Coordinates of C-alpha atoms in Angstrom, one line a residue:
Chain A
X30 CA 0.0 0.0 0.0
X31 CA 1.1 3.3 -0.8
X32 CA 2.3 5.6 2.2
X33 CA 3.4 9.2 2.0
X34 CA 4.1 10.9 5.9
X35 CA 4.9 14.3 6.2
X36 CA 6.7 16.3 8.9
X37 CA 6.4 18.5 10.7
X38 CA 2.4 18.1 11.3
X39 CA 2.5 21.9 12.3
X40 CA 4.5 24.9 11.9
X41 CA 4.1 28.2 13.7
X42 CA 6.5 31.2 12.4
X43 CA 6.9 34.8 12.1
X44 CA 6.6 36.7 8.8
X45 CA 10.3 36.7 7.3
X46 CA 11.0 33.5 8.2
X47 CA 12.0 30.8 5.8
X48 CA 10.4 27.3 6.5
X49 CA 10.9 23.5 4.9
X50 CA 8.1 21.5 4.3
X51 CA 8.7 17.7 4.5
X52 CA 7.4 14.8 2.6
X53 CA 8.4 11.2 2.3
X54 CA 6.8 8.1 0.5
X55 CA 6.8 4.3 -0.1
X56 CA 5.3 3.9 -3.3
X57 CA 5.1 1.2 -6.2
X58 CA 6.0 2.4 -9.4
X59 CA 6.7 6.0 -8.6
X60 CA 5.4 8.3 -11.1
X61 CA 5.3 12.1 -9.4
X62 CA 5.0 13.3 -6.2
X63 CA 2.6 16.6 -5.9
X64 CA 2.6 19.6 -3.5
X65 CA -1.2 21.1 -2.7
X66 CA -1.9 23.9 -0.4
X67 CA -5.3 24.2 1.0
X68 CA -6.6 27.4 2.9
X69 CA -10.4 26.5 3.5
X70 CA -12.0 23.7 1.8
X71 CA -10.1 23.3 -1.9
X72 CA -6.6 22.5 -2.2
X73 CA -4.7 24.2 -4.7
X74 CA -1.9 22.9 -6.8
X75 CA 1.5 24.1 -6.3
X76 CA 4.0 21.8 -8.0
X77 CA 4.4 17.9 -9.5
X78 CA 7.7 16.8 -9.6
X79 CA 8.6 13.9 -11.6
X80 CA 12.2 14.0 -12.0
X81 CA 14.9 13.9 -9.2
X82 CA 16.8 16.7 -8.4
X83 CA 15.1 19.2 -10.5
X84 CA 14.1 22.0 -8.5
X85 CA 10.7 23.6 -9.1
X86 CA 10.6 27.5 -8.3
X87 CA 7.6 29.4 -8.5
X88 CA 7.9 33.3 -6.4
X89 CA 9.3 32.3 -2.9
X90 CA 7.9 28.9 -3.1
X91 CA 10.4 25.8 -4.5
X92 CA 10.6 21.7 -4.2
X93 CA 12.9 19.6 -5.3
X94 CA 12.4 16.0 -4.8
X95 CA 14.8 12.9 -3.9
X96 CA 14.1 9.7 -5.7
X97 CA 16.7 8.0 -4.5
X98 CA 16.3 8.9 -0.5
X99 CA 12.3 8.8 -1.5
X100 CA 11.5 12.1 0.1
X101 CA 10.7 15.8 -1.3
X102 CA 11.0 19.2 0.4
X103 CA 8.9 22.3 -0.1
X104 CA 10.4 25.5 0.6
X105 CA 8.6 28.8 1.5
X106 CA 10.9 31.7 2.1
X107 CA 9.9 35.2 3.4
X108 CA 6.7 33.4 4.9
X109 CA 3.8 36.1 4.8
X110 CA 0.8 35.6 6.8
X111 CA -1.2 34.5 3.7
X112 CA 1.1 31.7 3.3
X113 CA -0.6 30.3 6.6
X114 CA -2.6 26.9 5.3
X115 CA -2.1 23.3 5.0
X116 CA 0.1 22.3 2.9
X117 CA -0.6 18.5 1.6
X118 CA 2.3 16.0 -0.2
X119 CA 0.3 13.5 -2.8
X120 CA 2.1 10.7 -5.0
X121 CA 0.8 8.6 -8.0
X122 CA 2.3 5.1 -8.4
X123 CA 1.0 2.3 -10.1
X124 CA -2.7 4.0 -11.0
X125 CA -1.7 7.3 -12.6
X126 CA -4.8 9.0 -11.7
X127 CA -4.8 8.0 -7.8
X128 CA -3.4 10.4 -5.6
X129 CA -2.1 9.3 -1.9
X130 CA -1.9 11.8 0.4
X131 CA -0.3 12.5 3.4
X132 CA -1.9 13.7 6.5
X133 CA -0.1 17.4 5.3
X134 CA 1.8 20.3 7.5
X135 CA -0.3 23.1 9.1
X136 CA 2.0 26.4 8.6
X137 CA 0.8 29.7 10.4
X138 CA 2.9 32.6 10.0
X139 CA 2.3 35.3 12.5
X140 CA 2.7 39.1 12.1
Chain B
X19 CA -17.8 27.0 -15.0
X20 CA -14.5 28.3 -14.7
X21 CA -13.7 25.7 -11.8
X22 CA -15.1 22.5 -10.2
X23 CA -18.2 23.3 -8.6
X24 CA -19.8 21.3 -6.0
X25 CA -23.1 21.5 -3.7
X26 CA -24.2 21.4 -1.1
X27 CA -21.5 23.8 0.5
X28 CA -22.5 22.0 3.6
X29 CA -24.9 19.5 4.5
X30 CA -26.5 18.4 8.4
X31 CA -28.4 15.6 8.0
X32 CA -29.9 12.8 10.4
X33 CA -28.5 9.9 11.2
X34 CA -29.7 6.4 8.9
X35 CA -31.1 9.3 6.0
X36 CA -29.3 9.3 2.6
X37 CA -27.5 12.4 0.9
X38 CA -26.9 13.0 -2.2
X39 CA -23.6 15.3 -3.4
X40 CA -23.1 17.1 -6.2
X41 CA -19.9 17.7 -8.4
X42 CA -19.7 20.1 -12.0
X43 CA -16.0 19.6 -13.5
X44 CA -14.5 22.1 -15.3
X45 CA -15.5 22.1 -19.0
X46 CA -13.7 19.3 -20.9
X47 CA -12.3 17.7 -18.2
X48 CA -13.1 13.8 -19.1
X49 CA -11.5 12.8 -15.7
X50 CA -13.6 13.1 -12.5
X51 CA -12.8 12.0 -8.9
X52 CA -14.5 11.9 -5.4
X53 CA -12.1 12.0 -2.5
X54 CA -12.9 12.2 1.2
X55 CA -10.9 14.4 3.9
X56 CA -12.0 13.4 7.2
X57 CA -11.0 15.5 10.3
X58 CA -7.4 15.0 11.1
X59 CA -6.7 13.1 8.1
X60 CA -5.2 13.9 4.5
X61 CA -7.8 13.0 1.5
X62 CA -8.6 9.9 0.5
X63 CA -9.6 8.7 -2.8
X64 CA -13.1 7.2 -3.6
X65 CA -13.6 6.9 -6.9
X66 CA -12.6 8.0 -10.6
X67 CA -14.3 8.3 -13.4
X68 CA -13.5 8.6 -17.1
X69 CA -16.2 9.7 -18.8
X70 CA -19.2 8.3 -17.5
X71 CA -17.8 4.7 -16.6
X72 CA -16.0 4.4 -13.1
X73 CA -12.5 2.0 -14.0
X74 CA -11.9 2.4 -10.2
X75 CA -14.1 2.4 -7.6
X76 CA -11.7 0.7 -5.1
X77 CA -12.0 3.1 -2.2
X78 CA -15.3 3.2 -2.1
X79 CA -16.0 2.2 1.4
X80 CA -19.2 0.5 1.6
X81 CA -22.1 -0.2 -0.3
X82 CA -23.7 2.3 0.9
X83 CA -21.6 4.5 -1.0
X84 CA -22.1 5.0 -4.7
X85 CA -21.7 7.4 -7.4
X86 CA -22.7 8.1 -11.0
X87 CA -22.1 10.5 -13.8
X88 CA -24.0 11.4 -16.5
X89 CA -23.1 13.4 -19.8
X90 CA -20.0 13.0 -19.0
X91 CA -20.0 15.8 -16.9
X92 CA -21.9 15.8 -13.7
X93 CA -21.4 13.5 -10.8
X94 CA -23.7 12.4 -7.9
X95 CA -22.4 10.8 -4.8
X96 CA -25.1 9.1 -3.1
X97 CA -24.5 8.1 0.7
X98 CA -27.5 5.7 1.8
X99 CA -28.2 5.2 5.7
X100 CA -25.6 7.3 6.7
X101 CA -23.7 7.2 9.7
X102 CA -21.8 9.4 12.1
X103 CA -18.0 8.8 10.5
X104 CA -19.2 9.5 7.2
X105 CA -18.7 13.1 8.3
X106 CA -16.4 14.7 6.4
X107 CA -15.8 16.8 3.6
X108 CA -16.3 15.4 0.2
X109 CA -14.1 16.7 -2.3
X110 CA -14.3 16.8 -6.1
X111 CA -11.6 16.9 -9.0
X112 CA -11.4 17.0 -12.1
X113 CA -8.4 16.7 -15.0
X114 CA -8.5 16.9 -19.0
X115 CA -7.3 13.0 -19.1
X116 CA -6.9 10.5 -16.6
X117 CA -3.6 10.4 -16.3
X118 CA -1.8 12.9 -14.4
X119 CA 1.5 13.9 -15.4
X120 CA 3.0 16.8 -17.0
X121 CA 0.5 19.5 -18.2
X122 CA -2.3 17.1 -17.0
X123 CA -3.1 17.9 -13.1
X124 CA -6.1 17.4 -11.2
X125 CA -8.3 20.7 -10.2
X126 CA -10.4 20.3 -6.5
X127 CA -13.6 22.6 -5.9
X128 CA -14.7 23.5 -2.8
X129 CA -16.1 20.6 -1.4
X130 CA -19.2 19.3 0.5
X131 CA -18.9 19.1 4.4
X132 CA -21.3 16.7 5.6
X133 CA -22.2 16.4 9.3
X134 CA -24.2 13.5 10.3
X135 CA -26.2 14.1 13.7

């Protein structure tokens, strides 16, 4: 069965501060590995990363994952306050279309 | 619509009644999916669709859970007797093809939370 755990399960900062999301997974037939964050009710895609060591950049926000190690990071620097949400790891394996998520990080950034 | 729609926003309903959920994909998506996020836990898949056949239905979990689609386009999820874990929120997805990979991702709406009293 396919297992993704991430770490930490919650995350409380100051506005400034650089964070590092974690995310590992026991999959068969890894295909991608996919970072959501989710504010109220609808997680919102970040990134997919299929290829190891690759980073994946978008503003302040970047992953990169490990495919050898099995585990990807997300990185948020100069958190802001609206970058306070749940951020949730998801891998496809075997069945392309199935995501497994993990139980995701709960980031607050304070003012 | 511009993005997966779903109704009810939220939904209280009795103990041993049934519920039915609604999902719109976005326009053209062929792919749909129903996943379940239950407090404390990440999402867990139910069901896809492709088109209006269901290939998987493997996480389903009980026969008391089922779910259609029709036109391609619109999906029901039907909860029969329901019970006081099936509170949750019910999410819906949709993507262009079924499988994801690179320019192909899945889109979530807003979800249904159902509470079960």
């Amino acid at each position: 069965e396919d297992k993704v755990v991430q770490s930490p399960l919650s995350l409380v900062v100051h506005e400034g501060d650089t964070v590092t999301l974690n995310c590992s997974y026991e999959v068969t037939n890894f295909r991608s590995l996919l970072w959501y964050k989710q504010e109220k009710k609808a997680p919102t895609f970040l990134f997919m990363l299929t290829s190891s060591g690759i980073e994946k950049k978008s503003g302040r926000l970047s992953s990169i994952l490990d495919k050898k190690e099995l585990f990807s990071i997300l990185n948020i620097t100069a958190t802001q306050t609206g970058d306070s949400a749940v951020y949730l790891c998801a891998v496809t394996g075997g069945s392309n279309y199935k995501l497994t998520f993990g139980k995701g990080t709960l980031l607050t950034v304070n003012p | 619509g511009a993005g997966v729609s779903q109704s009810p926003s939220n939904k209280v309903t009795e103990k041993g009644k049934d519920v039915e959920l609604r999902c719109d994909p976005i326009s053209g998506h062929t792919a749909l999916y129903w996943y379940r996020q239950s407090l404390g836990q990440g999402l867990e898949f139910l069901i896809y669709f492709q088109g209006n056949s269901a290939p998987d239905k493997s996480g389903l979990p009980s026969d008391r859970f089922s779910a259609e689609r029709t036109g391609g386009s619109v999906s029901t999820l039907t909860i029969q007797r329901t019970q006081q874990e099936d509170s949750a929120v019910y999410l819906c997805a949709s993507s262009l093809a079924g499988g994801l990979g690179s320019g192909n991702t899945i889109y979530f709406g807003e979800g249904s939370w159902l509470t079960v009293v």
